Structures are given as structure tokens and as C-alpha cells.
Amino acid sequence: MPKYKCVIAYDGTDFAGYQVQPEKRTIQSEFEAVLAQMHKGTIIKVTASGRTDSGVHAKGQVLHFESPLTFPTENWIKAFSVLLPTDIIVLEVDIVPDDFHARFHTTGKEYRYIVARSKLRDPFKRNYAYHYPYPLNVEAMREAISYLIGTHDFTSFCSAKTEVVDKVRTIKEMDFEESDDFMVFRFVGEGFLYNMVRILVGTLLDVGSGKMSPHDMSGILDKKDRSFAGKTAPAQGLYLWKVFYK
Amino acid sequence: MPKYKCVIAYDGTDFAGYQVQPEKRTIQSEFEAVLAQMHKGTIIKVTASGRTDSGVHAKGQVLHFESPLTFPTENWIKAFSVLLPTDIIVLEVDIVPDDFHARFHTTGKEYRYIVARSKLRDPFKRNYAYHYPYPLNVEAMREAISYLIGTHDFTSFCSAKTEVVDKVRTIKEMDFEESDDFMVFRFVGEGFLYNMVRILVGTLLDVGSGKMSPHDMSGILDKKDRSFAGKTAPAQGLYLWKVFYK
């Protein structure tokens, strides 16, 4: 049975996150409902590169599933476009080797986080960026990043709820760009801990606003205690931008 | 009692339109609820330049109200920003003469209509543009506009439900710009009939796709019958962009 890899995008606003939960509208449940419809009621299980939380968006989430259907990938894309709700879209479909696994075979992920800097909040951006109109010391933020990039134990930058034991992760790239009324943070790494990107953004904003100094970053890493880092920045600014495979 | 003029913007997605309706969430009802809160329960009536329908957005709607409160306009803006829901914002507040009227004193309005032209629909634009991926003959559309601009009886381009008797209107400016994956239509006139902009857009798209010819426009105007014009383009592409006063 052919195995398919899909690159999908979704507006996370009206979802209770990616993963199936009873009684909740999730990306996975909507996707599996459409697959069941395409397969005349047969349940087709879908596996994603990882979960995203409620309100978090994706520009390039990846998932795989197996199906006996063999129409050309163009037709899969068209069928998904018609059948999926308007807040999810399938951008690419590829046939992959039987042993491909959307979660276990990732070699990295890119997340972006959008901060809106206009003085007044923008009703049209309320679900797509974090409105933060306060002055920011951009140089201090760049210096803080120099302490955080690379391989560290990120226990302090990870939700205390996490069950994962090994909290050492490598951030390969971490930077931000300013444009008009926005600041777009970019994070590339092999993998990220639960809430890690949002806590990193919250902490960088604390540095930018002077609540913390860039030098505090090594101390916070050393503490291995979530309570020392900044607040978790809200979900609506976060985008799973790209998932990398070999 | 001072009279205040406000310029407001709103994302129309989650509203049943501008005007108060029983049991429905509307822009007017949210705005009046905040004014009542500011005035310790006293009802303050608000008058807008006109209604907008469910799903229609505003970048520059104008309204007026009278209030005994006299704080500086900056403070009004801050208070509205905190108290209004995140899909409405007050952009400007001015004290105006007692005889100012947001509806009766308008000298014109600008509407814009956004059409998304990407091949695949974009989940992030689903509430903010009309997805129309089909080929368009832009020259034919420009020619059609030359028949529609100016003073005409626009009965054919007006919802049959309208109660207004005089359907002669003047379109002062009507054009469109293309940019990347978007086409932005712009309409400026003294006033527009119910659904007029959306029917004009629907008809222009029929011309662009070859279902009608530009020359058909004079015939449609002459018929004075709604059934001869194109479909009403959907609400989510429409923006009340600016309201003009002397």
C-alpha cells in the first residue's frame, strides 16, 4: 500500500491544537475525517511530525498516511482542497518509501514567531501575532541570543509539565528581523521542547524591555528551573514553518 | 454635552454585521456596551456612517456619540483599546460641532475589495479575501469599468431587497491594482446602494472570465433589473476603507 507524505498549512485559531482530543475540533480529527470520507468510511491513521498547541499555526507541518488509493499527487491536492475545511490546506503530496516516518525521521524544524509592534493593536492581526507595543532594546536581544544559540540543557525554557527526560537540545539558528510594524523571530533546531520557542520569545522580550539582562541567560540555563525564564509568549504568534528530512 | 467623532476599524468575521440585532453579536452592540460601561450604566447611543453586513470589514468606519465625559482624545483611544473586544479598535477620536452627523454629513465613501488569486486557497486569508484562482482578462475588466464609472441608475447592481427609491448614484473612482497573488478593487463615490460594491465585483469577475463582455455593461445598466448583473461577491473580501466629510 503506498505511503504518502503531505505538507499542510493551517490557521490554528479555531482548533484545539493538532492532536485528536475527545469532543474537540483538532487538525488531526478534521484530516482523518476527510480521509475516511475519501476511503468510504475506512479509518486511515495519520502521523504528524509533532503536535502544535491550540491557536498555534502551521505553514509547513508534515504528516504521513498509507492508502490503497493511487491517484496522481495533483489529484490528491485538489481533493483535499475541496474536502478539507477552509482553515486547513494540503500544499504538497509525495509518495515516500514504506519506512518513512513523519515524526521519527525529522532532521530539524523551523519555527517562526511574529510580534506586532504597532502602537495600537490591529484587529486583523489579533489571531496571527503577539501585540507588544513597548520599546525594545534590540542590541540586548541579539546579545541574549548569543548565549542561547547552540547546545544546552533547556530545562529552564521548557514547560514544567513535560515528560521528556533529556532536555539537552541544539538551536542551530536563532535570529529576528524587523520590518515596519513587525518583528519576526526564527528558530531552527533538530528538535524543540514543549513550549520552548514561546518561552524563548517571552524571555527575549523581557531582555528587550530591560527586565532581564543578556548576561542573565547563562544563569537561567544553569538553574534548570522553568521559573527563572520569562513568560510563555502567547500561542497566536507561533508558526511551525518547516520540517526537515534527509 | 460634547459630541465625539470616532474612526474605527474592525474585523467583521465574528460579527453579524454593524447594526444592533436581537441576540446577535454586532459592532454597534459591542461599542454601546463599552460606552455604557464607561458611563456607569447610562445608555449612550451611537450613530455610524452606515451599516456593514455580516463578515464585511472596516478600516475606517466613522461614528458619533455624545458624552458628558471630557477626557483628552488620547485617553478615549486608550480606554477603548482596553475595553473593546480585540476585533474592534478605535483609531481616532475628535470633538466635533454639535450638528455633526456621521451618516447625514458624509460626502463620500471608499470601499476596497480584495480578491486572492493564488492557485490554492490560503487558510490565513479565508476571512479576508475572496479566493478566485481562475484566469482573468484584465483588459476586458478595465473596459467594463469605463462603462460603469460615472453617474448611472444602478438598479441592476443593487440587491432587489433595497427599499431606497432613487437608485441613481455616482461612482467617482473605480479601478483595481494587481500585486503578487492579489487584486485589490477600489471604489469611491458619494454613496453606494445595498450590495452594490459586491455585485460590481461579481460582475467584473464575470467579464474577466469571459462570461460577459465589457459592452454588456450598458445593456445591464439599461435593464434596471438585478438578475442581469453578475453574482454578489462574498462578504469577506469587502472593506469599508474610508468615509469622507467636508
Short mmCIF file of C-alpha atoms in Angstrom, two decimals, chain B residues 2 15 44-45 52 71 90 106 109 115 123 136 139 143 146 150 186 197 209-210 213 239 245-246:
data_model
loop_
_atom_site.label_atom_id
_atom_site.label_comp_id
_atom_site.label_asym_id
_atom_site.label_seq_id
_atom_site.Cartn_x
_atom_site.Cartn_y
_atom_site.Cartn_z
CA PRO B 2 -19.52 67.32 23.79
CA PHE B 15 -19.95 39.79 13.82
CA ILE B 44 -25.11 56.24 25.05
CA LYS B 45 -26.46 55.88 21.52
CA THR B 52 -21.85 46.92 7.08
CA PHE B 71 -11.02 63.43 28.91
CA VAL B 90 -10.79 53.00 17.78
CA THR B 106 -20.81 62.07 4.65
CA LYS B 109 -17.07 56.66 0.88
CA VAL B 115 -9.55 39.02 -4.43
CA PRO B 123 -6.19 29.27 5.13
CA LEU B 136 -8.88 36.80 -15.83
CA GLU B 139 -8.06 44.44 -20.19
CA GLU B 143 -13.01 48.31 -20.34
CA SER B 146 -15.22 52.54 -18.27
CA GLY B 150 -19.82 57.94 -13.52
CA ARG B 186 -11.15 50.40 -5.18
CA VAL B 197 -19.86 47.05 -4.49
CA SER B 209 -13.56 35.19 -17.03
CA GLY B 210 -15.35 35.74 -20.34
CA SER B 213 -18.33 41.15 -22.43
CA TYR B 239 -13.64 46.59 3.37
CA TYR B 245 -16.73 64.54 5.33
CA LYS B 246 -16.47 68.22 4.38
#
